[in-house]
mmCIF file of C-alpha atoms in Angstrom:
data_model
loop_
_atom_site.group_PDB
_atom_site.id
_atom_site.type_symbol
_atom_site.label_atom_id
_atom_site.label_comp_id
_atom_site.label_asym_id
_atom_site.label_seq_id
_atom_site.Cartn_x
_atom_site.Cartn_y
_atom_site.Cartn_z
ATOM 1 C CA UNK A 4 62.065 65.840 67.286
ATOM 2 C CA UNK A 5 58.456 64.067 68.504
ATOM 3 C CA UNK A 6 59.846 60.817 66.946
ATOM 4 C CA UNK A 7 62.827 61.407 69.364
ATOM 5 C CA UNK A 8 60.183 62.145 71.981
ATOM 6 C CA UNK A 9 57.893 59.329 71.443
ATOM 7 C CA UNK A 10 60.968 56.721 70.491
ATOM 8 C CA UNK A 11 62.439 58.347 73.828
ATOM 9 C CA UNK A 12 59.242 57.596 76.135
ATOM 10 C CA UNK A 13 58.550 54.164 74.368
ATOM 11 C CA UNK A 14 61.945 52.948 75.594
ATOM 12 C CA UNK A 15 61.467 53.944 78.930
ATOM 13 C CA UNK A 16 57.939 52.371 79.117
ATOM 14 C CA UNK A 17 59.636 48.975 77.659
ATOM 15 C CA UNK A 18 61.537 48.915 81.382
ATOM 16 C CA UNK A 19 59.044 49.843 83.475
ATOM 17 C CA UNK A 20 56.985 47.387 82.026
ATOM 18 C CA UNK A 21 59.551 44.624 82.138
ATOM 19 C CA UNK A 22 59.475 43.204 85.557
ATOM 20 C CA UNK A 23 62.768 41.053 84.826
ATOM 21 C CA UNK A 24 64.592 43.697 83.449
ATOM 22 C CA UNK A 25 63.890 45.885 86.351
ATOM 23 C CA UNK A 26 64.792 43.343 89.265
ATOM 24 C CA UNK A 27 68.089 42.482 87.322
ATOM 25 C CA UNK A 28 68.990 46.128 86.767
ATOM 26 C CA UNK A 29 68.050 47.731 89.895
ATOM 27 C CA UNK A 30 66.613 45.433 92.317
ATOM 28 C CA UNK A 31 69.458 42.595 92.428
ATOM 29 C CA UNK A 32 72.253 45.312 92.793
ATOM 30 C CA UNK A 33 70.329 47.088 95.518
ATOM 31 C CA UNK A 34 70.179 43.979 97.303
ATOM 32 C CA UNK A 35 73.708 42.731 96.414
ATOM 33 C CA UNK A 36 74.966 46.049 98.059
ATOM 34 C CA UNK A 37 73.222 45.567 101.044
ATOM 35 C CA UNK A 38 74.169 41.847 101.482
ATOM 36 C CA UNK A 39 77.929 42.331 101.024
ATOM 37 C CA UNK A 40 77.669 46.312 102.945
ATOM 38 C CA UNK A 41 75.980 44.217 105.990
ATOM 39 C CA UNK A 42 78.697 41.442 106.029
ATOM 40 C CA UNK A 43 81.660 43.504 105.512
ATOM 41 C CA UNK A 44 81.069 47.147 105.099
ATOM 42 C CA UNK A 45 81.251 47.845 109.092
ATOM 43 C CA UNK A 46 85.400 48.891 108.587
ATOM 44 C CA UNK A 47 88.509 47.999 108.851
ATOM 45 C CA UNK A 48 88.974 46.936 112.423
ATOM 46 C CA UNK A 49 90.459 44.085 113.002
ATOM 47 C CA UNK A 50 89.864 41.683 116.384
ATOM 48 C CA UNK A 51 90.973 38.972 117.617
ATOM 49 C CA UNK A 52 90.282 35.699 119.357
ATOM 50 C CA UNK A 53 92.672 34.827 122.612
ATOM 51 C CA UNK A 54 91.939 31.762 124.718
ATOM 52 C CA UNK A 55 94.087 32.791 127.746
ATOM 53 C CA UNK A 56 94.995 29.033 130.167
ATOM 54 C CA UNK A 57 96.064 30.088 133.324
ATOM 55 C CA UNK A 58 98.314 27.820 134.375
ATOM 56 C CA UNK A 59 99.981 29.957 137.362
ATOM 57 C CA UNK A 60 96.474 31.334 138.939
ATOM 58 C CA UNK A 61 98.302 34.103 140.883
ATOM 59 C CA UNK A 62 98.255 37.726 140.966
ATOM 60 C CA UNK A 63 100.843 37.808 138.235
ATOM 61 C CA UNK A 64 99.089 36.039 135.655
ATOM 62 C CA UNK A 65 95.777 37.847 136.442
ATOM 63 C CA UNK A 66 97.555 40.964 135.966
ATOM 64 C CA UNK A 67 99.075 39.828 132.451
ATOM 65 C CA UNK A 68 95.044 38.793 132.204
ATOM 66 C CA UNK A 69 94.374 42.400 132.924
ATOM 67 C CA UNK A 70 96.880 43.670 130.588
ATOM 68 C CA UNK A 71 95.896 41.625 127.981
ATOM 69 C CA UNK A 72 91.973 42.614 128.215
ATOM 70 C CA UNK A 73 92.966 46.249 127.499
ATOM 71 C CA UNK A 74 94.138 45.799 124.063
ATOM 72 C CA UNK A 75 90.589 46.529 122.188
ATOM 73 C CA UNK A 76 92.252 44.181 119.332
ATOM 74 C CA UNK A 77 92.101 41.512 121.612
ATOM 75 C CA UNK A 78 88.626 39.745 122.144
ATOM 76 C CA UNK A 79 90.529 37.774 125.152
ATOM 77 C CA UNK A 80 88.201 34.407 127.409
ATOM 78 C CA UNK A 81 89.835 32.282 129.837
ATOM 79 C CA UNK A 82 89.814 28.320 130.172
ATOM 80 C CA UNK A 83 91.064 25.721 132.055
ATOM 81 C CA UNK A 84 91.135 23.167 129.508
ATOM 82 C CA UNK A 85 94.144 23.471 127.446
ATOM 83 C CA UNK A 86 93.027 20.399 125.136
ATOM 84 C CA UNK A 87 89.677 21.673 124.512
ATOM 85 C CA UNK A 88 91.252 25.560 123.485
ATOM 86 C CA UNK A 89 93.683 23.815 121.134
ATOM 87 C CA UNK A 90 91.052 21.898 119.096
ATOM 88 C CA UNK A 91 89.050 25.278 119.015
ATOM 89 C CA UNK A 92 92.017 26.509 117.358
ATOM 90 C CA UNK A 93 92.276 24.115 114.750
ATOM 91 C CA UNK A 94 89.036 24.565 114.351
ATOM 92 C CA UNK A 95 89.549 28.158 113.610
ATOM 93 C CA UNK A 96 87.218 29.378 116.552
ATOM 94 C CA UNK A 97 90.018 30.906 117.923
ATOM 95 C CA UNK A 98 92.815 32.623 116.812
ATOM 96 C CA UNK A 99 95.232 32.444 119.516
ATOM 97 C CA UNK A 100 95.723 30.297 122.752
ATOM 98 C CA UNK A 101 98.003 31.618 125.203
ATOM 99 C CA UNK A 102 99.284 29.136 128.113
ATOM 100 C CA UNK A 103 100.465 31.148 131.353
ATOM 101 C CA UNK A 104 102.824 28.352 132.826
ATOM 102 C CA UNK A 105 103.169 27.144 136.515
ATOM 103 C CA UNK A 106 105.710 29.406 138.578
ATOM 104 C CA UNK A 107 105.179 32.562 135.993
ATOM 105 C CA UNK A 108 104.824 34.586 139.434
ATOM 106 C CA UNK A 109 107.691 32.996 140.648
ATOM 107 C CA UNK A 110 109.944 34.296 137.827
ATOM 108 C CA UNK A 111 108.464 37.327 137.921
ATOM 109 C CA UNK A 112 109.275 38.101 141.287
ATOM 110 C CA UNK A 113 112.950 36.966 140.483
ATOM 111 C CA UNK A 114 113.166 38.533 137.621
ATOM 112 C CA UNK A 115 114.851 35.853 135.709
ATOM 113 C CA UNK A 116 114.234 34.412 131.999
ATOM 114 C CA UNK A 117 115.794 31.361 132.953
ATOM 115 C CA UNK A 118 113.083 30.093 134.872
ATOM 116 C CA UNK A 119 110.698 27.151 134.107
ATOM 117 C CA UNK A 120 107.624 30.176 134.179
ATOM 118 C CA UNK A 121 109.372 32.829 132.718
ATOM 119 C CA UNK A 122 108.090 31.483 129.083
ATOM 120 C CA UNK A 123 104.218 32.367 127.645
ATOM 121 C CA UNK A 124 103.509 29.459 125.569
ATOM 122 C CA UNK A 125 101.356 30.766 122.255
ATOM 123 C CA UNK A 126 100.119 28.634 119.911
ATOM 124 C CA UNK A 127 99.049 30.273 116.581
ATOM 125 C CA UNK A 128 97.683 29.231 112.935
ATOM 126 C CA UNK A 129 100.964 29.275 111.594
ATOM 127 C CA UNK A 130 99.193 29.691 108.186
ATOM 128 C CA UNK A 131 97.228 32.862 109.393
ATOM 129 C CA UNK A 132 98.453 35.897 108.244
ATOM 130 C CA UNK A 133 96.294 38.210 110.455
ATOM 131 C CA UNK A 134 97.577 36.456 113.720
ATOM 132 C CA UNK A 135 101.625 36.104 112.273
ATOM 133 C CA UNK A 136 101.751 39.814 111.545
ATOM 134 C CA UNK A 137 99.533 41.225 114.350
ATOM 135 C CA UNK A 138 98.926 38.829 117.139
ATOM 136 C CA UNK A 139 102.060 37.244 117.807
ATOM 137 C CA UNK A 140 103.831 41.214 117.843
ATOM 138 C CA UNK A 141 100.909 42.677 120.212
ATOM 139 C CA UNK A 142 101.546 39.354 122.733
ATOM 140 C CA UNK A 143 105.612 40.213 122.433
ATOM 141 C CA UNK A 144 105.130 43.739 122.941
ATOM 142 C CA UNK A 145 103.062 42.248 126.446
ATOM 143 C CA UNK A 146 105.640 40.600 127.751
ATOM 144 C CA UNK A 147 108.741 43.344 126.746
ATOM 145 C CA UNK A 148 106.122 45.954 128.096
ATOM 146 C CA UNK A 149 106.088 43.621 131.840
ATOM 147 C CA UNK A 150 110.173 42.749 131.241
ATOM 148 C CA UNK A 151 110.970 46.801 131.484
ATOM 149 C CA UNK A 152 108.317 47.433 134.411
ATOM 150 C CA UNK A 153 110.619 44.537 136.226
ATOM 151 C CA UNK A 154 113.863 45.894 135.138
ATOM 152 C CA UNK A 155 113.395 49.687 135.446
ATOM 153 C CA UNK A 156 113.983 50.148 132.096
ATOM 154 C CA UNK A 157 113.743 53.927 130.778
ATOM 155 C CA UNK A 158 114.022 54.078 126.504
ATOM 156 C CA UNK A 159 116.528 56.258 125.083
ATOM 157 C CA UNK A 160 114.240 56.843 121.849
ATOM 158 C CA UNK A 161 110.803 57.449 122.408
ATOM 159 C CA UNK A 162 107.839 57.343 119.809
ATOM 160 C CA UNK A 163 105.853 60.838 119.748
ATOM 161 C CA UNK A 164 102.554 59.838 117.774
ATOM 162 C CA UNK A 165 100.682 62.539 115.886
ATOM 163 C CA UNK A 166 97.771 61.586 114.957
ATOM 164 C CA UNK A 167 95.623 62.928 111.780
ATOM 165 C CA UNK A 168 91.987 63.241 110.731
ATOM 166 C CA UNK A 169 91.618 60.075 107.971
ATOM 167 C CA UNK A 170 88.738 59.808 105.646
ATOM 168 C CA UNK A 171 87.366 57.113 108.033
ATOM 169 C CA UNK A 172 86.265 54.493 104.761
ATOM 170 C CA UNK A 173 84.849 51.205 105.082
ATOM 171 C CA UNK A 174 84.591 48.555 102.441
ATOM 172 C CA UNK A 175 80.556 49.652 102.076
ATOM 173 C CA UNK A 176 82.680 53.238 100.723
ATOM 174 C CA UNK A 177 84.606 51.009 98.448
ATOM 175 C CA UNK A 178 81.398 49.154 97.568
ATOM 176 C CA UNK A 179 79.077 51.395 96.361
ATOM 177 C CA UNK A 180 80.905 53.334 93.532
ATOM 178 C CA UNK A 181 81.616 49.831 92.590
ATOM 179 C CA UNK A 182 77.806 48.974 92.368
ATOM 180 C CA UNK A 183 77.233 51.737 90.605
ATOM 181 C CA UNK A 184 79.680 51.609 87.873
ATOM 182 C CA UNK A 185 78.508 47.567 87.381
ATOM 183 C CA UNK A 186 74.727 48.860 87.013
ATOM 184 C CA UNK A 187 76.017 51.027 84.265
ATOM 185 C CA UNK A 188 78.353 48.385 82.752
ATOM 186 C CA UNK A 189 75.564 45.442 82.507
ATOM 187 C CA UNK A 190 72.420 47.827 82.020
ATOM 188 C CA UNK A 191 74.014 49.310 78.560
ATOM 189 C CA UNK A 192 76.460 45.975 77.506
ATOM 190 C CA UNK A 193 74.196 43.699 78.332
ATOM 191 C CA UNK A 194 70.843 45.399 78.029
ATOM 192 C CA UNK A 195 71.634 46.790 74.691
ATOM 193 C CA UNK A 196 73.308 43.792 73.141
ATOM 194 C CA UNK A 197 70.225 41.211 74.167
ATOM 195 C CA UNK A 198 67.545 43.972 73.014
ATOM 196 C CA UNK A 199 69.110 45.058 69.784
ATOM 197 C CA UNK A 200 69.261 41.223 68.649
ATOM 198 C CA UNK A 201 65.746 40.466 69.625
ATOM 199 C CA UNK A 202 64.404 43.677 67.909
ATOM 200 C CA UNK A 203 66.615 42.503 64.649
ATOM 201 C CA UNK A 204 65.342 38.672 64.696
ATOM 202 C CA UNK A 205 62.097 39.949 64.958
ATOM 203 C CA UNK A 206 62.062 42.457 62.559
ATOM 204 C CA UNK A 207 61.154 45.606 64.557
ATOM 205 C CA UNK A 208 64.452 47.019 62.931
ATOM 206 C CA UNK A 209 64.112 46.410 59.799
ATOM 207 C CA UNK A 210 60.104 48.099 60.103
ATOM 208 C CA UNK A 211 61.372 51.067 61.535
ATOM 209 C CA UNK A 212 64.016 51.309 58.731
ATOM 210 C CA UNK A 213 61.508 51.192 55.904
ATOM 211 C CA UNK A 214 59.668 54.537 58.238
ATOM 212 C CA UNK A 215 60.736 58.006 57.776
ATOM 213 C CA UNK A 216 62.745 57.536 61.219
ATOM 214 C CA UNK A 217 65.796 58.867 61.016
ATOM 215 C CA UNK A 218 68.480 56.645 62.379
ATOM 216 C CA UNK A 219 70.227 59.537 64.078
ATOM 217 C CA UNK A 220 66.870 59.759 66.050
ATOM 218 C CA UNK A 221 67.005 56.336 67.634
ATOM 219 C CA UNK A 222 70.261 55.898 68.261
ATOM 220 C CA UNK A 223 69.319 59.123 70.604
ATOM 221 C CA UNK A 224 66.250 57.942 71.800
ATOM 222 C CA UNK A 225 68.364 55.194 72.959
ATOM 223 C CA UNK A 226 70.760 56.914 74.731
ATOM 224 C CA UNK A 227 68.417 59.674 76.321
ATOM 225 C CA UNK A 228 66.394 56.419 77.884
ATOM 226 C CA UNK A 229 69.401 54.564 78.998
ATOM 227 C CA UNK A 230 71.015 57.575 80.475
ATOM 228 C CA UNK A 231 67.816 58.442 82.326
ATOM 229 C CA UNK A 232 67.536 54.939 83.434
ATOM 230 C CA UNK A 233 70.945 54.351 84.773
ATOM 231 C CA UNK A 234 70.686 58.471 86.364
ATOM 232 C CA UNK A 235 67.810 57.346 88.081
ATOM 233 C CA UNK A 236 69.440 53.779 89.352
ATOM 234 C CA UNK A 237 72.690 55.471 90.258
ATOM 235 C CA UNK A 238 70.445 58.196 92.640
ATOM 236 C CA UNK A 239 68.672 55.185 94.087
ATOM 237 C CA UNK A 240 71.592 53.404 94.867
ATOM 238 C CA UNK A 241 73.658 56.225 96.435
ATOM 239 C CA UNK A 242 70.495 57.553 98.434
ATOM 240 C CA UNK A 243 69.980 53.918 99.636
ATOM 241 C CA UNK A 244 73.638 53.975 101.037
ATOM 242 C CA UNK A 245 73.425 57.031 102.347
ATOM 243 C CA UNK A 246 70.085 55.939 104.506
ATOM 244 C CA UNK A 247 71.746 52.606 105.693
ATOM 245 C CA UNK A 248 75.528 52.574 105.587
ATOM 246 C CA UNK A 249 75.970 56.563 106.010
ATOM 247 C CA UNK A 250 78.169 57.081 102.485
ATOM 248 C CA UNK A 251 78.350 60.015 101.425
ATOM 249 C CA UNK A 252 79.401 62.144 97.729
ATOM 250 C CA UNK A 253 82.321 64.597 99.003
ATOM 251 C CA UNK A 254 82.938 65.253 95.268
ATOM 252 C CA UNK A 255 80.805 67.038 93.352
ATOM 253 C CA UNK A 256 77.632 65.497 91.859
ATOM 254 C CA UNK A 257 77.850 67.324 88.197
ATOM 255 C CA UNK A 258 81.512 64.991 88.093
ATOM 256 C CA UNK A 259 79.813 62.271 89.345
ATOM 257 C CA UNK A 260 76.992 62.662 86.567
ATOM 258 C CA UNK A 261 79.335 63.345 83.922
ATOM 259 C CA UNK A 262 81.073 60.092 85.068
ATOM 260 C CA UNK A 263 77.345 57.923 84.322
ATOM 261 C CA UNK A 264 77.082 60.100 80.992
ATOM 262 C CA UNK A 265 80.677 59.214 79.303
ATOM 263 C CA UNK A 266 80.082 55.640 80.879
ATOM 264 C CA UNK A 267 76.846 54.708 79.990
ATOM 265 C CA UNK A 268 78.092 55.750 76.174
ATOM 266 C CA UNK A 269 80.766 53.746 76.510
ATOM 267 C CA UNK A 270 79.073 50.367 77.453
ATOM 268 C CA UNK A 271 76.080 51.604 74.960
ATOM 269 C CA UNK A 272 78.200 51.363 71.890
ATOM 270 C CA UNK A 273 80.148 48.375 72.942
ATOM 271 C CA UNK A 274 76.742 46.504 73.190
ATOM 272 C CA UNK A 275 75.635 47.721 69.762
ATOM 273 C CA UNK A 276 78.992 46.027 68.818
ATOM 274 C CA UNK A 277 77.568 42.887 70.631
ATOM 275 C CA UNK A 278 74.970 43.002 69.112
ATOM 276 C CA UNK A 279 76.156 43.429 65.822
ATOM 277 C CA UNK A 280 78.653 40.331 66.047
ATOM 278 C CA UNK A 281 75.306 37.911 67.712
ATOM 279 C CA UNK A 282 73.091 36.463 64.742
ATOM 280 C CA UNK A 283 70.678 35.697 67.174
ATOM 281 C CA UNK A 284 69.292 36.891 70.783
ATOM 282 C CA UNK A 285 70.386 33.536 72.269
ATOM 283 C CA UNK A 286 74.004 34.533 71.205
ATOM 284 C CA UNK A 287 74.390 37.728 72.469
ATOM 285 C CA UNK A 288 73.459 36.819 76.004
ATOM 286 C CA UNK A 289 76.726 34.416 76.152
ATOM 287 C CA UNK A 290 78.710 37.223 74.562
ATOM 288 C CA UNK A 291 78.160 39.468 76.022
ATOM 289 C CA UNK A 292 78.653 37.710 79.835
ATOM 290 C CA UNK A 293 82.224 36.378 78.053
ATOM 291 C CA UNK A 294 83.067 40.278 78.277
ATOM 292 C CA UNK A 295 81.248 41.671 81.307
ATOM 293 C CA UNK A 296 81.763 38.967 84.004
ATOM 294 C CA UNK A 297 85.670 38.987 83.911
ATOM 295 C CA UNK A 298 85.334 42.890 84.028
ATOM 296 C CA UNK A 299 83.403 42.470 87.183
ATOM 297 C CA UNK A 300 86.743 40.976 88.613
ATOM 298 C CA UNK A 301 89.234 42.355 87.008
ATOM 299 C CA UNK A 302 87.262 46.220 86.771
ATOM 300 C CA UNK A 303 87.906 47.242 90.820
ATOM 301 C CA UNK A 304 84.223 46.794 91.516
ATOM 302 C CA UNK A 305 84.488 44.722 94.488
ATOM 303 C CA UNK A 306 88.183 44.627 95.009
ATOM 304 C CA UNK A 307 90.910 46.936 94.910
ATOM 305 C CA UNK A 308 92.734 46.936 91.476
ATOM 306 C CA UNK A 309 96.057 47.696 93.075
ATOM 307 C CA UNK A 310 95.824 43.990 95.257
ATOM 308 C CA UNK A 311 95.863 42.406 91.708
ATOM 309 C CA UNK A 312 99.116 40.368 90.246
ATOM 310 C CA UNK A 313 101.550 42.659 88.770
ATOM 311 C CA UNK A 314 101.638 40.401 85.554
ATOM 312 C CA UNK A 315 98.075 41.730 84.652
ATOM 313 C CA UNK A 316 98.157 45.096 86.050
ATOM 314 C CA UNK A 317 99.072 46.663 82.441
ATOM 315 C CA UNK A 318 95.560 44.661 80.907
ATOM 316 C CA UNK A 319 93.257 45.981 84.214
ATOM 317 C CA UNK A 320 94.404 49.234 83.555
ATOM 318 C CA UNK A 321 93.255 49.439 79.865
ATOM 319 C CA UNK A 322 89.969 48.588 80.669
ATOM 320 C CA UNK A 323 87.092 51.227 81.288
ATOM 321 C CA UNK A 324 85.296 49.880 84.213
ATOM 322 C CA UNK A 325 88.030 50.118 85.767
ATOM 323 C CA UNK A 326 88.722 53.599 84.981
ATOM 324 C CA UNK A 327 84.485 54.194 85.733
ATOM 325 C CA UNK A 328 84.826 52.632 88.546
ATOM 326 C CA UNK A 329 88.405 54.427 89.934
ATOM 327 C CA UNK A 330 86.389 57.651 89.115
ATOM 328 C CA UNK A 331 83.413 57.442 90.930
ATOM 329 C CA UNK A 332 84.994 56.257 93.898
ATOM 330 C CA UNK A 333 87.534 59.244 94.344
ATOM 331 C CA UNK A 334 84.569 60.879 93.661
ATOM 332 C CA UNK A 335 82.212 60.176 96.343
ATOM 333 C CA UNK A 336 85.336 59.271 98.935
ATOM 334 C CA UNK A 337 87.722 61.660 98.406
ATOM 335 C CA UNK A 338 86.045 64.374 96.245
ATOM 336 C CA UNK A 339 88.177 64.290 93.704
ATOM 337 C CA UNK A 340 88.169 67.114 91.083
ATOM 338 C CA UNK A 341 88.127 66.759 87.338
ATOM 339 C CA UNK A 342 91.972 67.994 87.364
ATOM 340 C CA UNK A 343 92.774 64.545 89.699
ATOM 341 C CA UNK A 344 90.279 62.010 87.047
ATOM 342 C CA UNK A 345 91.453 63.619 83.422
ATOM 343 C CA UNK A 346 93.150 59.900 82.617
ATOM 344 C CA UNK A 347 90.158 58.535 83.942
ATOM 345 C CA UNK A 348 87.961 60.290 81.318
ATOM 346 C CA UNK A 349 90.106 60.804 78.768
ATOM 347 C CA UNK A 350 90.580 56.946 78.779
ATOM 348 C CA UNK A 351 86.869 56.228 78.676
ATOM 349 C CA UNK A 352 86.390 59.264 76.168
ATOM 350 C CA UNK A 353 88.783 56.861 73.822
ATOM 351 C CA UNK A 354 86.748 53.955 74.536
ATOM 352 C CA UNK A 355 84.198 55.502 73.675
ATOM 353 C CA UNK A 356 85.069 57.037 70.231
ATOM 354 C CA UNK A 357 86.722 54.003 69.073
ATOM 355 C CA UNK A 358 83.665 51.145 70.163
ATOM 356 C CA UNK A 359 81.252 54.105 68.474
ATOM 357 C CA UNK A 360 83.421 53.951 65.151
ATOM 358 C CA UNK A 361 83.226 49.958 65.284
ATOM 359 C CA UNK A 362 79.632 49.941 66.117
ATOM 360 C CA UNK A 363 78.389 52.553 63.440
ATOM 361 C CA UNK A 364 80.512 50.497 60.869
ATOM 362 C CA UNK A 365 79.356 46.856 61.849
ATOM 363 C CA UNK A 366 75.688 48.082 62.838
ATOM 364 C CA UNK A 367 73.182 46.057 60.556
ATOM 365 C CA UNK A 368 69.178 46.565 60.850
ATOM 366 C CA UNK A 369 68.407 43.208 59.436
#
């Protein structure tokens, strides 16, 4: 037990004495989060860009104007120069351009779609999915809304909307669970693979093997060190979201710890797989980046796992980051119970059983 201690408190010294290891671990994730939650983590609201060209300049077209300006979607400016608003469009400075054409009043007042002014000319990115499926509908549902003031129009069917109290998540929710679960992932694959090839080449292993140490006590001296490392990191991570982006944990935090436990084991004894297979240090840096930076991708940390191709969605689901990952989030965003993550665990659980069977068996101290 005080060679677990010791072995335990050595480790832990070993980080906070390694500058690199503690800016690559904690510091470059902290500041990855904040980068990507302060580009894109302010929701899901979606405006956009309309260059209006009034064409007509009567009380008609300033009342589409008016219309138009009351859609909160719409971020709507007005121009005279028609040329100039089409090359902003190209551009992409704008998403829309709407023309109001000479004698639009004039039609209006006749109420007739055969008119030279009875048509709004739009011109749209044709290759822009946000404007094709929501700009073009919100500027037809304009005019039809105008077309049934003119005609008297009163709808047979009628939309009642009942409206429901949503989670409210923004991609900084999405984000940080994510974050988390890729601390874990490259702390114990990575960390463990580079440091467990560096202590072999150098023959720190093969000292401590001729020693009374029991292997059984570092192997948990290890593990106590890494899981107090990458407790501590997850804390700092989720406090530092909490203070800046306002996330929150609405499941419960002994989940969420179990969660860091069962994966930090899991990524442990794949790196002392790593680490096994590299004959050198310098090898089992490239290694083990060939297996963590597709997982970053393909693992749900910064993008949802159900936008993937269907083709691979069979090989994202076997993996456990993306089962880590899954789990933390409905953690922390929807305060999910153990009853709603069993697969979750009980997948890692197996990753973990089978990578510690392959690990003790290939495991070599010289």
């Amino acid at each position: 037990m005080k060679a677990y201690r010791q072995l335990t408190l050595a480790q832990l010294r070993l980080f906070g004495r390694n500058r690199q290891v503690l800016f690559w671990t904690l510091v470059f994730p902290i500041f990855f989060m904040v980068m990507l939650g302060s580009f894109l983590g302010k929701g899901d609201s979606t405006t956009l860009s309309v260059k209006v060209i009034d064409q007509d300049q009567t009380a008609a077209s300033q009342a589409l104007l008016s219309s138009m300006k009351q859609l909160t979607v719409l971020k709507v400016s007005e121009s005279s120069d028609l040329d100039a608003a089409m090359k902003e469009l190209k551009q992409g400075d704008q998403q829309l351009v709407v023309a109001v054409p000479q004698g639009y009043e004039a039609a209006v007042n006749a109420k007739s779609a055969s008119m030279p002014g009875s048509k709004l000319l739009v011109y749209y990115d044709e290759m822009s999915q946000t404007t094709n499926q929501i700009g073009l509908p919100l500027m037809s549902q304009i005019a039809d809304g105008i077309s049934k003031q003119l005609v008297g129009y009163n709808p047979v069917i009628t939309v009642q909307p009942q409206g429901i109290q949503s989670f409210n998540l923004k991609y900084i929710d999405f984000l940080v669970p994510g974050i988390v679960a890729m601390m874990i992932m490259n702390n114990n694959l990575n960390g463990v693979a580079g440091q467990i090839a560096s202590w072999r080449e150098r023959g720190i292993l093969r000292r401590l093997q001729s020693t009374p140490l029991q292997p059984r006590s570092f192997i948990a001296a290890q593990i106590t060190a890494r899981l107090l490392l990458n407790g501590a990191q997850a804390l700092i991570v989720l406090l530092i979201g909490s203070l800046i982006f306002g996330t929150q944990v609405n499941g419960s935090w002994l989940l969420l710890l179990f969660f860091v436990v069962i994966g930090t084991l899991t990524f442990m004894s794949i790196g002392f797989i790593v680490a096994a297979l590299a004959k050198t240090p310098e090898s089992a840096g490239p290694i083990a980046g060939f297996i963590s930076f597709p997982l970053l991708f393909l693992g749900g940390v910064f993008f949802p796992i159900k936008n993937m191709p269907d083709w691979l969605q069979p090989v994202v689901n076997l993996l456990p980051i993306s089962h880590l990952s899954t789990a933390l989030r409905q953690i922390m965003n929807v305060g999910a119970t153990l009853g709603d993550v069993w697969r979750e665990a009980a997948l890692l659980g197996g990753w973990m059983v089978v990578a510690f069977v392959i690990a003790s068996l290939t495991f070599k101290w010289e």
